Amino acid sequence: MIKATDFGNDFLWGIATAAAQIEGAANTYGKGVSIWDTFAKRTGKIKNGHHPEPACDFYHQYKSDLALVKILGFKIFRFSISWSRILPNGTGTVNQEGIFFYHQLIDECLALGLMPYITLYHWDLPEALSKNGGWTSFSINAHFNEFVLLCAKSYGDKAKNWIVINEPFGFTSLGYMLGIHAPGETGLQNFFAAVQHTAIAQADGGRILRSEIANANIGTTFSCSEIIPYTGNQADALAAKRIDCLINRLFVEPTLGMGFPDAEWEVLEKFNISHSTWRHKERMSFDFDFIGLQNYFPIVVKFNAFVPVIQAWEVKAKSRKKPYTAMGWEINADSFYNIIKQFAAYPNIKNIMITENGAAFPDHLINGKIDDDERIAYFELYLAALLKAKNESTNITGYMAWTLMDNFEWAEGYGARFGLVYTDFKTQQRTVKKSGYWWQAFLNR
Ligand code: NOJ
């Protein structure tokens, strides 16, 4: 059985959250409307008609929730700043009440001896900016920079650990290509425009933090999945390569100064992404102190001529008779190891932190307890894979579990439970799950 100390005494253990998923108070205390508030009003977009109000009411309960983080033994508390809470229109007038809220949150972390890791953008764009095209519009870059500057100036003297963007591929694909997430836009044209502006925002954000904050530790995060061809035939192998370009390489390579991976996949050329951005190649790159990797599952792909452009199709875990979570995501710790190694192979990534990893299961509260043994088994497998990667001397310096408590899981609403702590959404009562106690024992051993 592995122990936390096997990772070394300097290894950082944390827990990750995001504003729109936990805060609630979505329409009060001066907060402006975010794209998730609006998206939730559109029929059929979010399961069971759920919406981000009241989420976990963290806005009011942050003190007791942070106390739980401390009790469970984590050192890092990762949270995000809601852009529309501090800039209700996305730009211009500042909501001082919002600024004050994050001051209190940071101060409480510091008082408890927790290290705040602050994500600047975790998917909740102000609606006012979305009306003008959101991430598809070139104007987003100036607005994002204004937001970053405000955060850096407000909190930079006491908060030193920053994450610029959470999973750029996640929100640009789900929100601007597939329409499954806010703002519900579709099509490759929207997607590639959003990709370009996001890649620029990520590096611009890094530069602003660097120039404003002394001794800042600056990172950004990428979702990633090992891409496995369904069969050994060449069509499937090429399909897997295309999906790898899209899912794993599209954002990290521009960040590392390599530009988009268009030499490998001419589709990116076709969408003009490289031509319209070649002059931004430098602007898209920034020397981050750490790269955050977020992994949950591998993706198995098969060639499919009927899928436009991408010509690939995912073969789900269920149809392959593999174990999977309540999200339908394959449980496969070897793929966690493999994708870490894939990223660690980039020569100019200095330092890797796992900034999210975890699993949803259908937890049931029975006699005041949640015996989520499946989640414990998941963490045991994934942490063993992480230890193996770390021991092979890739520069892995920390791990953050997703997530503290069951919360608003975007289009899944409140149905998908990822927490180490159970949230009763009717009463806002928290109950530490067996996996929470497992973590407590793991970190204190
Ligand atoms: C990635 C996202 O960053 C987070 O917001 C989400 O809840 C988890 N994955 C689980 O889907």
Short mmCIF file of C-alpha atoms and ligand atoms in Angstrom, two decimals:
data_model
loop_
_atom_site.label_atom_id
_atom_site.label_comp_id
_atom_site.label_asym_id
_atom_site.label_seq_id
_atom_site.Cartn_x
_atom_site.Cartn_y
_atom_site.Cartn_z
CA MET A 1 0.00 0.00 0.00
CA ILE A 2 1.46 3.37 -1.01
CA LYS A 3 1.92 6.20 1.45
CA ALA A 4 1.98 9.96 0.97
CA THR A 5 5.55 10.00 2.22
CA ASP A 6 6.59 7.78 -0.72
CA PHE A 7 6.18 10.92 -2.83
CA GLY A 8 8.73 12.81 -0.73
CA ASN A 9 8.29 15.46 1.93
CA ASP A 10 8.10 18.37 -0.50
CA PHE A 11 5.33 16.89 -2.59
CA LEU A 12 2.25 19.12 -2.44
CA TRP A 13 -1.18 17.63 -1.83
CA GLY A 14 -4.24 19.66 -2.56
CA ILE A 15 -7.91 19.76 -3.33
CA ALA A 16 -9.40 21.60 -6.29
CA THR A 17 -12.67 23.49 -6.73
CA ALA A 18 -14.17 26.13 -9.05
CA ALA A 19 -16.31 29.21 -8.35
CA ALA A 20 -19.38 28.45 -10.46
CA GLN A 21 -19.50 24.91 -9.13
CA ILE A 22 -19.50 25.72 -5.42
CA GLU A 23 -20.13 29.38 -4.57
CA GLY A 24 -23.83 29.88 -5.21
CA ALA A 25 -24.90 33.48 -4.44
CA ALA A 26 -25.04 33.73 -8.22
CA ASN A 27 -27.34 36.74 -8.36
CA THR A 28 -26.49 38.56 -5.18
CA TYR A 29 -23.82 40.73 -3.54
CA GLY A 30 -23.28 42.65 -6.76
CA LYS A 31 -22.26 39.67 -8.88
CA GLY A 32 -23.01 40.02 -12.58
CA VAL A 33 -24.56 37.29 -14.69
CA SER A 34 -22.22 34.62 -16.06
CA ILE A 35 -22.72 32.47 -19.15
CA TRP A 36 -23.59 29.54 -16.89
CA ASP A 37 -26.40 31.49 -15.23
CA THR A 38 -27.87 32.20 -18.66
CA PHE A 39 -27.17 28.78 -20.12
CA ALA A 40 -29.01 27.16 -17.20
CA LYS A 41 -32.17 29.03 -18.21
CA ARG A 42 -32.21 27.38 -21.64
CA THR A 43 -34.50 24.37 -21.59
CA GLY A 44 -32.83 21.02 -21.79
CA LYS A 45 -29.28 22.28 -21.55
CA ILE A 46 -28.63 21.12 -17.98
CA LYS A 47 -29.90 17.82 -16.60
CA ASN A 48 -33.03 18.09 -14.45
CA GLY A 49 -33.19 21.84 -15.03
CA HIS A 50 -30.47 22.41 -12.46
CA HIS A 51 -28.65 25.75 -12.28
CA PRO A 52 -25.59 27.16 -10.49
CA GLU A 53 -27.69 28.79 -7.76
CA PRO A 54 -27.22 27.83 -4.90
CA ALA A 55 -24.49 25.25 -5.72
CA CYS A 56 -22.84 24.43 -2.35
CA ASP A 57 -23.49 27.86 -0.84
CA PHE A 58 -19.74 28.11 -0.38
CA TYR A 59 -20.07 31.90 -0.51
CA HIS A 60 -21.58 31.74 2.98
CA GLN A 61 -20.01 28.52 4.23
CA TYR A 62 -16.42 28.99 3.11
CA LYS A 63 -15.08 29.05 6.66
CA SER A 64 -16.46 25.66 7.66
CA ASP A 65 -15.57 24.22 4.24
CA LEU A 66 -11.97 25.38 4.54
CA ALA A 67 -11.87 23.90 8.03
CA LEU A 68 -12.79 20.56 6.41
CA VAL A 69 -9.95 20.90 3.90
CA LYS A 70 -7.63 21.39 6.83
CA ILE A 71 -9.06 18.47 8.80
CA LEU A 72 -8.69 16.16 5.80
CA GLY A 73 -5.01 17.07 5.72
CA PHE A 74 -4.59 18.87 2.39
CA LYS A 75 -2.05 21.68 2.07
CA ILE A 76 -3.39 23.37 -1.06
CA PHE A 77 -6.83 24.79 -1.59
CA ARG A 78 -7.43 25.51 -5.26
CA PHE A 79 -10.36 27.76 -6.12
CA SER A 80 -11.26 30.12 -8.95
CA ILE A 81 -12.28 33.75 -9.05
CA SER A 82 -15.64 34.41 -10.61
CA TRP A 83 -14.94 37.10 -13.21
CA SER A 84 -18.49 38.47 -13.06
CA ARG A 85 -18.38 38.65 -9.26
CA ILE A 86 -15.60 41.20 -9.35
CA LEU A 87 -16.34 42.77 -12.75
CA PRO A 88 -20.11 42.38 -13.17
CA ASN A 89 -20.00 43.50 -16.81
CA GLY A 90 -16.71 41.79 -17.50
CA THR A 91 -15.01 45.17 -17.84
CA GLY A 92 -15.21 48.60 -16.23
CA THR A 93 -16.99 48.93 -12.90
CA VAL A 94 -15.49 46.87 -10.08
CA ASN A 95 -17.74 45.19 -7.50
CA GLN A 96 -15.94 45.86 -4.22
CA GLU A 97 -18.05 43.32 -2.39
CA GLY A 98 -16.73 40.66 -4.74
CA ILE A 99 -13.15 41.83 -4.27
CA PHE A 100 -13.68 41.65 -0.51
CA PHE A 101 -15.07 38.10 -0.67
CA TYR A 102 -11.86 36.72 -2.20
CA HIS A 103 -9.78 38.70 0.29
CA GLN A 104 -11.62 36.94 3.08
CA LEU A 105 -11.23 33.59 1.39
CA ILE A 106 -7.48 34.01 0.88
CA ASP A 107 -7.04 35.31 4.44
CA GLU A 108 -8.90 32.33 5.85
CA CYS A 109 -6.72 29.92 3.84
CA LEU A 110 -3.58 31.62 5.11
CA ALA A 111 -4.85 31.65 8.70
CA LEU A 112 -5.41 27.88 8.46
CA GLY A 113 -2.00 27.32 6.91
CA LEU A 114 -3.49 26.33 3.53
CA MET A 115 -1.80 27.48 0.31
CA PRO A 116 -4.30 29.18 -1.97
CA TYR A 117 -3.91 28.26 -5.66
CA ILE A 118 -6.04 30.68 -7.61
CA THR A 119 -7.49 29.84 -11.01
CA LEU A 120 -8.31 32.96 -12.99
CA TYR A 121 -10.63 31.44 -15.54
CA HIS A 122 -12.67 28.35 -14.75
CA TRP A 123 -15.35 28.66 -17.45
CA ASP A 124 -17.72 31.31 -16.05
CA LEU A 125 -17.39 34.13 -18.56
CA PRO A 126 -19.42 37.27 -17.81
CA GLU A 127 -22.58 37.18 -19.93
CA ALA A 128 -22.03 40.81 -20.96
CA LEU A 129 -18.86 39.75 -22.81
CA SER A 130 -20.50 36.70 -24.30
CA LYS A 131 -23.07 38.93 -25.99
CA ASN A 132 -20.20 40.36 -28.01
CA GLY A 133 -18.92 36.98 -29.09
CA GLY A 134 -17.13 35.88 -25.92
CA TRP A 135 -14.04 33.84 -26.65
CA THR A 136 -14.67 33.96 -30.40
CA SER A 137 -14.13 37.70 -30.44
CA PHE A 138 -10.73 39.34 -30.67
CA SER A 139 -11.85 41.90 -28.07
CA ILE A 140 -11.86 39.20 -25.38
CA ASN A 141 -8.09 39.44 -25.01
CA ALA A 142 -8.09 43.04 -23.79
CA HIS A 143 -10.96 42.28 -21.38
CA PHE A 144 -9.27 39.18 -20.02
CA ASN A 145 -6.07 41.14 -19.44
CA GLU A 146 -8.03 43.78 -17.53
CA PHE A 147 -9.48 41.03 -15.30
CA VAL A 148 -6.06 39.44 -14.73
CA LEU A 149 -4.53 42.78 -13.83
CA LEU A 150 -7.29 43.51 -11.33
CA CYS A 151 -6.79 40.11 -9.66
CA ALA A 152 -3.02 40.49 -9.57
CA LYS A 153 -3.19 43.97 -8.09
CA SER A 154 -5.85 43.00 -5.56
CA TYR A 155 -4.39 39.76 -4.25
CA GLY A 156 -0.83 39.45 -5.53
CA ASP A 157 0.84 40.63 -2.35
CA LYS A 158 -0.51 37.68 -0.38
CA ALA A 159 -1.42 35.01 -2.94
CA LYS A 160 1.57 33.68 -4.87
CA ASN A 161 0.28 30.59 -6.67
CA TRP A 162 -1.73 31.20 -9.81
CA ILE A 163 -3.34 29.17 -12.58
CA VAL A 164 -4.29 31.24 -15.62
CA ILE A 165 -6.83 29.04 -17.38
CA ASN A 166 -8.59 25.81 -16.53
CA GLU A 167 -8.75 23.27 -19.34
CA PRO A 168 -8.79 25.48 -22.44
CA PHE A 169 -9.68 22.52 -24.63
CA GLY A 170 -12.55 21.62 -22.30
CA PHE A 171 -14.47 24.86 -22.55
CA THR A 172 -13.61 25.75 -26.14
CA SER A 173 -14.72 22.34 -27.43
CA LEU A 174 -17.76 21.80 -25.23
CA GLY A 175 -18.87 25.44 -25.27
CA TYR A 176 -17.97 26.64 -28.76
CA MET A 177 -17.89 23.51 -30.97
CA LEU A 178 -20.34 21.02 -29.49
CA GLY A 179 -22.76 23.37 -27.73
CA ILE A 180 -22.97 21.09 -24.68
CA HIS A 181 -21.57 23.69 -22.29
CA ALA A 182 -22.13 27.44 -21.99
CA PRO A 183 -22.41 29.51 -24.08
CA GLY A 184 -23.79 26.70 -26.28
CA GLU A 185 -22.13 27.71 -29.55
CA THR A 186 -21.37 25.17 -32.25
CA GLY A 187 -19.15 24.66 -35.27
CA LEU A 188 -15.48 24.51 -36.08
CA GLN A 189 -15.29 28.15 -37.08
CA ASN A 190 -16.37 29.26 -33.60
CA PHE A 191 -14.17 26.65 -32.01
CA PHE A 192 -10.98 27.66 -33.78
CA ALA A 193 -11.60 31.37 -33.14
CA ALA A 194 -12.06 30.59 -29.43
CA VAL A 195 -8.93 28.42 -29.46
CA GLN A 196 -6.82 31.19 -30.90
CA HIS A 197 -7.97 33.83 -28.41
CA THR A 198 -7.71 31.46 -25.48
CA ALA A 199 -4.15 30.47 -26.39
CA ILE A 200 -3.24 34.16 -26.47
CA ALA A 201 -5.08 34.89 -23.20
CA GLN A 202 -3.24 32.11 -21.45
CA ALA A 203 0.20 33.49 -22.24
CA ASP A 204 -0.84 37.14 -21.80
CA GLY A 205 -2.21 36.22 -18.38
CA GLY A 206 1.11 34.62 -17.43
CA ARG A 207 3.01 37.73 -18.46
CA ILE A 208 0.74 40.06 -16.47
CA LEU A 209 1.05 37.94 -13.33
CA ARG A 210 4.82 37.82 -13.76
CA SER A 211 5.17 41.56 -14.09
CA GLU A 212 2.78 42.40 -11.25
CA ILE A 213 3.56 39.82 -8.58
CA ALA A 214 6.90 39.35 -6.92
CA ASN A 215 7.82 35.68 -6.39
CA ALA A 216 4.77 34.39 -8.19
CA ASN A 217 4.47 30.71 -9.03
CA ILE A 218 2.54 30.71 -12.29
CA GLY A 219 0.89 27.80 -14.04
CA THR A 220 -1.95 26.89 -16.32
CA THR A 221 -3.86 23.64 -16.71
CA PHE A 222 -4.62 21.24 -19.54
CA SER A 223 -7.09 18.42 -19.76
CA CYS A 224 -5.43 15.36 -21.23
CA SER A 225 -6.24 11.77 -22.10
CA GLU A 226 -4.17 8.99 -23.53
CA ILE A 227 -5.53 8.36 -27.03
CA ILE A 228 -5.65 4.67 -27.84
CA PRO A 229 -6.43 3.36 -31.36
CA TYR A 230 -9.24 0.80 -31.28
CA THR A 231 -7.37 -1.65 -33.51
CA GLY A 232 -3.86 -1.98 -34.90
CA ASN A 233 -4.95 -0.94 -38.39
CA GLN A 234 -3.57 2.19 -39.99
CA ALA A 235 -6.85 4.07 -40.30
CA ASP A 236 -7.43 3.79 -36.56
CA ALA A 237 -3.84 4.78 -35.83
CA LEU A 238 -4.19 7.93 -37.95
CA ALA A 239 -7.55 8.73 -36.37
CA ALA A 240 -5.89 8.46 -32.94
CA LYS A 241 -3.15 10.82 -34.07
CA ARG A 242 -5.68 13.45 -35.16
CA ILE A 243 -7.53 13.24 -31.87
CA ASP A 244 -4.24 13.48 -29.99
CA CYS A 245 -3.46 16.73 -31.87
CA LEU A 246 -6.84 18.08 -30.91
CA ILE A 247 -7.18 16.92 -27.32
CA ASN A 248 -3.63 16.84 -26.00
CA ARG A 249 -1.45 19.04 -28.19
CA LEU A 250 -3.61 21.93 -29.36
CA PHE A 251 -2.94 24.16 -26.36
CA VAL A 252 0.26 22.96 -24.77
CA GLU A 253 2.36 23.29 -27.91
CA PRO A 254 1.57 26.97 -28.60
CA THR A 255 2.19 27.60 -24.90
CA LEU A 256 5.62 26.01 -25.21
CA GLY A 257 6.46 28.18 -28.22
CA MET A 258 5.96 25.41 -30.76
CA GLY A 259 2.86 26.87 -32.42
CA PHE A 260 -0.19 24.76 -33.26
CA PRO A 261 0.50 21.14 -34.28
CA ASP A 262 -0.54 21.80 -37.87
CA ALA A 263 2.39 20.03 -39.47
CA GLU A 264 0.90 16.83 -38.13
CA TRP A 265 -2.65 17.56 -39.03
CA GLU A 266 -3.44 19.64 -42.09
CA VAL A 267 -6.99 20.35 -40.87
CA LEU A 268 -5.62 23.03 -38.60
CA GLU A 269 -4.11 24.65 -41.69
CA LYS A 270 -7.41 24.40 -43.51
CA PHE A 271 -9.15 26.33 -40.80
CA ASN A 272 -6.56 28.96 -41.21
CA ILE A 273 -5.58 28.64 -37.65
CA SER A 274 -1.89 28.76 -38.30
CA HIS A 275 -2.08 31.53 -40.91
CA SER A 276 -4.18 33.80 -38.79
CA THR A 277 -2.01 33.18 -35.80
CA TRP A 278 1.52 32.70 -37.09
CA ARG A 279 2.31 36.24 -36.12
CA HIS A 280 1.02 35.44 -32.63
CA LYS A 281 3.26 32.41 -32.20
CA GLU A 282 5.40 34.34 -29.80
CA ARG A 283 2.45 35.92 -28.05
CA MET A 284 0.93 32.48 -27.42
CA SER A 285 3.99 31.24 -25.57
CA PHE A 286 4.96 31.84 -21.98
CA ASP A 287 7.49 30.22 -19.70
CA PHE A 288 5.17 28.81 -17.04
CA ASP A 289 6.61 27.70 -13.71
CA PHE A 290 4.37 24.68 -13.76
CA ILE A 291 1.99 22.94 -16.10
CA GLY A 292 -1.15 21.51 -14.53
CA LEU A 293 -2.39 18.23 -15.96
CA GLN A 294 -5.96 17.10 -15.42
CA ASN A 295 -6.76 13.52 -16.24
CA TYR A 296 -9.71 11.26 -15.67
CA PHE A 297 -9.82 8.65 -18.46
CA PRO A 298 -8.28 7.46 -21.75
CA ILE A 299 -10.07 7.79 -25.08
CA VAL A 300 -10.26 4.88 -27.50
CA VAL A 301 -10.81 5.97 -31.10
CA LYS A 302 -11.78 4.33 -34.32
CA PHE A 303 -11.70 5.71 -37.86
CA ASN A 304 -15.12 6.85 -39.04
CA ALA A 305 -15.51 8.39 -42.50
CA PHE A 306 -18.92 9.83 -41.64
CA VAL A 307 -17.65 12.25 -39.02
CA PRO A 308 -16.77 15.48 -40.82
CA VAL A 309 -13.19 16.74 -40.61
CA ILE A 310 -12.15 14.66 -37.62
CA GLN A 311 -13.12 11.31 -39.16
CA ALA A 312 -12.87 9.57 -35.84
CA TRP A 313 -15.27 8.20 -33.30
CA GLU A 314 -14.92 7.35 -29.65
CA VAL A 315 -15.55 3.77 -28.60
CA LYS A 316 -16.95 4.09 -25.10
CA ALA A 317 -15.72 2.08 -22.13
CA LYS A 318 -19.10 0.46 -21.63
CA SER A 319 -19.19 -1.07 -25.12
CA ARG A 320 -15.63 -2.31 -24.62
CA LYS A 321 -16.70 -3.86 -21.30
CA LYS A 322 -14.17 -1.90 -19.31
CA PRO A 323 -14.80 -0.56 -15.80
CA TYR A 324 -16.17 2.97 -15.80
CA THR A 325 -17.40 5.68 -13.44
CA ALA A 326 -20.83 7.30 -13.15
CA MET A 327 -19.77 9.66 -15.97
CA GLY A 328 -19.14 6.65 -18.23
CA TRP A 329 -15.40 7.38 -18.06
CA GLU A 330 -13.05 4.41 -18.20
CA ILE A 331 -11.09 3.65 -15.04
CA ASN A 332 -7.59 3.03 -16.33
CA ALA A 333 -4.63 4.09 -14.22
CA ASP A 334 -2.08 2.90 -16.79
CA SER A 335 -3.41 5.54 -19.14
CA PHE A 336 -2.87 8.14 -16.40
CA TYR A 337 0.77 7.06 -16.22
CA ASN A 338 1.10 7.09 -20.02
CA ILE A 339 -0.31 10.57 -20.50
CA ILE A 340 1.88 12.00 -17.74
CA LYS A 341 4.89 10.51 -19.53
CA GLN A 342 3.71 11.98 -22.85
CA PHE A 343 3.65 15.49 -21.36
CA ALA A 344 6.82 14.97 -19.34
CA ALA A 345 8.60 14.26 -22.63
CA TYR A 346 8.30 17.91 -23.73
CA PRO A 347 11.79 19.20 -22.95
CA ASN A 348 10.67 22.65 -21.87
CA ILE A 349 8.03 21.70 -19.31
CA LYS A 350 9.84 22.47 -16.08
CA ASN A 351 7.44 21.15 -13.61
CA ILE A 352 4.19 19.18 -13.65
CA MET A 353 1.43 19.28 -11.10
CA ILE A 354 -1.64 17.12 -11.36
CA THR A 355 -4.22 19.85 -10.83
CA GLU A 356 -7.30 17.60 -11.07
CA ASN A 357 -8.05 13.91 -10.85
CA GLY A 358 -10.98 12.09 -9.32
CA ALA A 359 -14.15 10.15 -10.04
CA ALA A 360 -17.94 10.36 -9.82
CA PHE A 361 -19.89 7.44 -8.42
CA PRO A 362 -23.55 7.09 -7.43
CA ASP A 363 -23.01 7.70 -3.73
CA HIS A 364 -25.79 6.82 -1.32
CA LEU A 365 -26.19 8.25 2.13
CA ILE A 366 -27.11 5.29 4.32
CA ASN A 367 -27.43 5.76 8.08
CA GLY A 368 -25.49 8.98 7.86
CA LYS A 369 -22.57 7.34 6.02
CA ILE A 370 -21.28 7.06 2.47
CA ASP A 371 -19.23 3.94 1.86
CA ASP A 372 -17.68 4.92 -1.46
CA ASP A 373 -15.20 2.07 -1.73
CA GLU A 374 -15.11 2.40 -5.52
CA ARG A 375 -13.72 5.93 -5.20
CA ILE A 376 -11.07 4.77 -2.74
CA ALA A 377 -10.07 2.01 -5.16
CA TYR A 378 -9.87 4.59 -7.96
CA PHE A 379 -7.54 6.84 -5.97
CA GLU A 380 -5.38 3.89 -4.91
CA LEU A 381 -4.88 2.87 -8.53
CA TYR A 382 -4.29 6.37 -9.88
CA LEU A 383 -1.91 7.37 -7.09
CA ALA A 384 0.15 4.22 -7.64
CA ALA A 385 0.43 5.16 -11.33
CA LEU A 386 1.43 8.68 -10.36
CA LEU A 387 4.10 7.41 -8.00
CA LYS A 388 5.53 5.23 -10.76
CA ALA A 389 5.75 8.26 -13.10
CA LYS A 390 7.25 10.40 -10.37
CA ASN A 391 9.88 7.80 -9.49
CA GLU A 392 11.02 7.79 -13.08
CA SER A 393 12.20 11.30 -12.27
CA THR A 394 9.78 13.30 -14.28
CA ASN A 395 9.35 16.59 -12.54
CA ILE A 396 6.06 16.00 -10.76
CA THR A 397 5.65 18.16 -7.71
CA GLY A 398 2.04 17.98 -6.61
CA TYR A 399 -1.40 16.43 -6.89
CA MET A 400 -4.85 17.92 -6.35
CA ALA A 401 -7.89 15.74 -5.98
CA TRP A 402 -11.13 16.71 -7.66
CA THR A 403 -12.99 17.71 -5.54
CA LEU A 404 -13.80 18.79 -2.00
CA MET A 405 -17.55 18.28 -2.07
CA ASP A 406 -20.24 17.23 -4.50
CA ASN A 407 -21.11 20.29 -6.54
CA PHE A 408 -22.59 21.74 -9.71
CA GLU A 409 -21.11 19.47 -12.38
CA TRP A 410 -21.87 21.75 -15.35
CA ALA A 411 -24.29 20.15 -17.86
CA GLU A 412 -24.73 17.17 -15.52
CA GLY A 413 -26.19 19.46 -12.86
CA TYR A 414 -26.00 18.19 -9.29
CA GLY A 415 -26.35 14.54 -10.31
CA ALA A 416 -22.68 13.66 -10.78
CA ARG A 417 -20.98 13.44 -7.41
CA PHE A 418 -17.18 13.85 -7.41
CA GLY A 419 -16.68 15.03 -3.82
CA LEU A 420 -14.74 13.56 -0.93
CA VAL A 421 -17.51 15.18 1.06
CA TYR A 422 -21.18 14.48 0.37
CA THR A 423 -23.39 17.53 -0.16
CA ASP A 424 -27.07 17.31 0.67
CA PHE A 425 -28.29 19.96 -1.74
CA LYS A 426 -31.58 20.43 0.15
CA THR A 427 -30.01 21.25 3.50
CA GLN A 428 -26.41 22.05 2.47
CA GLN A 429 -25.31 19.57 5.09
CA ARG A 430 -21.82 18.13 4.48
CA THR A 431 -20.95 14.51 5.31
CA VAL A 432 -17.38 13.32 4.90
CA LYS A 433 -17.38 10.19 2.73
CA LYS A 434 -15.32 7.12 3.46
CA SER A 435 -12.96 8.34 0.72
CA GLY A 436 -12.52 11.62 2.62
CA TYR A 437 -11.44 9.66 5.69
CA TRP A 438 -9.24 7.53 3.44
CA TRP A 439 -7.47 10.71 2.27
CA GLN A 440 -7.15 11.93 5.83
CA ALA A 441 -5.44 8.70 6.85
CA PHE A 442 -3.30 8.68 3.68
CA LEU A 443 -2.04 12.22 4.26
CA ASN A 444 -1.40 11.77 7.95
CA ARG A 445 0.39 8.46 7.78
C1 NOJ B 1 -12.71 19.22 -15.29
C2 NOJ B 1 -13.21 20.57 -14.86
O1 NOJ B 1 -12.15 21.45 -14.69
C3 NOJ B 1 -14.06 20.53 -13.62
O2 NOJ B 1 -14.71 21.75 -13.52
C4 NOJ B 1 -15.01 19.36 -13.68
O3 NOJ B 1 -15.95 19.37 -12.66
C5 NOJ B 1 -14.21 18.09 -13.66
N1 NOJ B 1 -13.33 18.04 -14.80
C6 NOJ B 1 -15.05 16.82 -13.66
O4 NOJ B 1 -15.79 16.76 -14.82
#
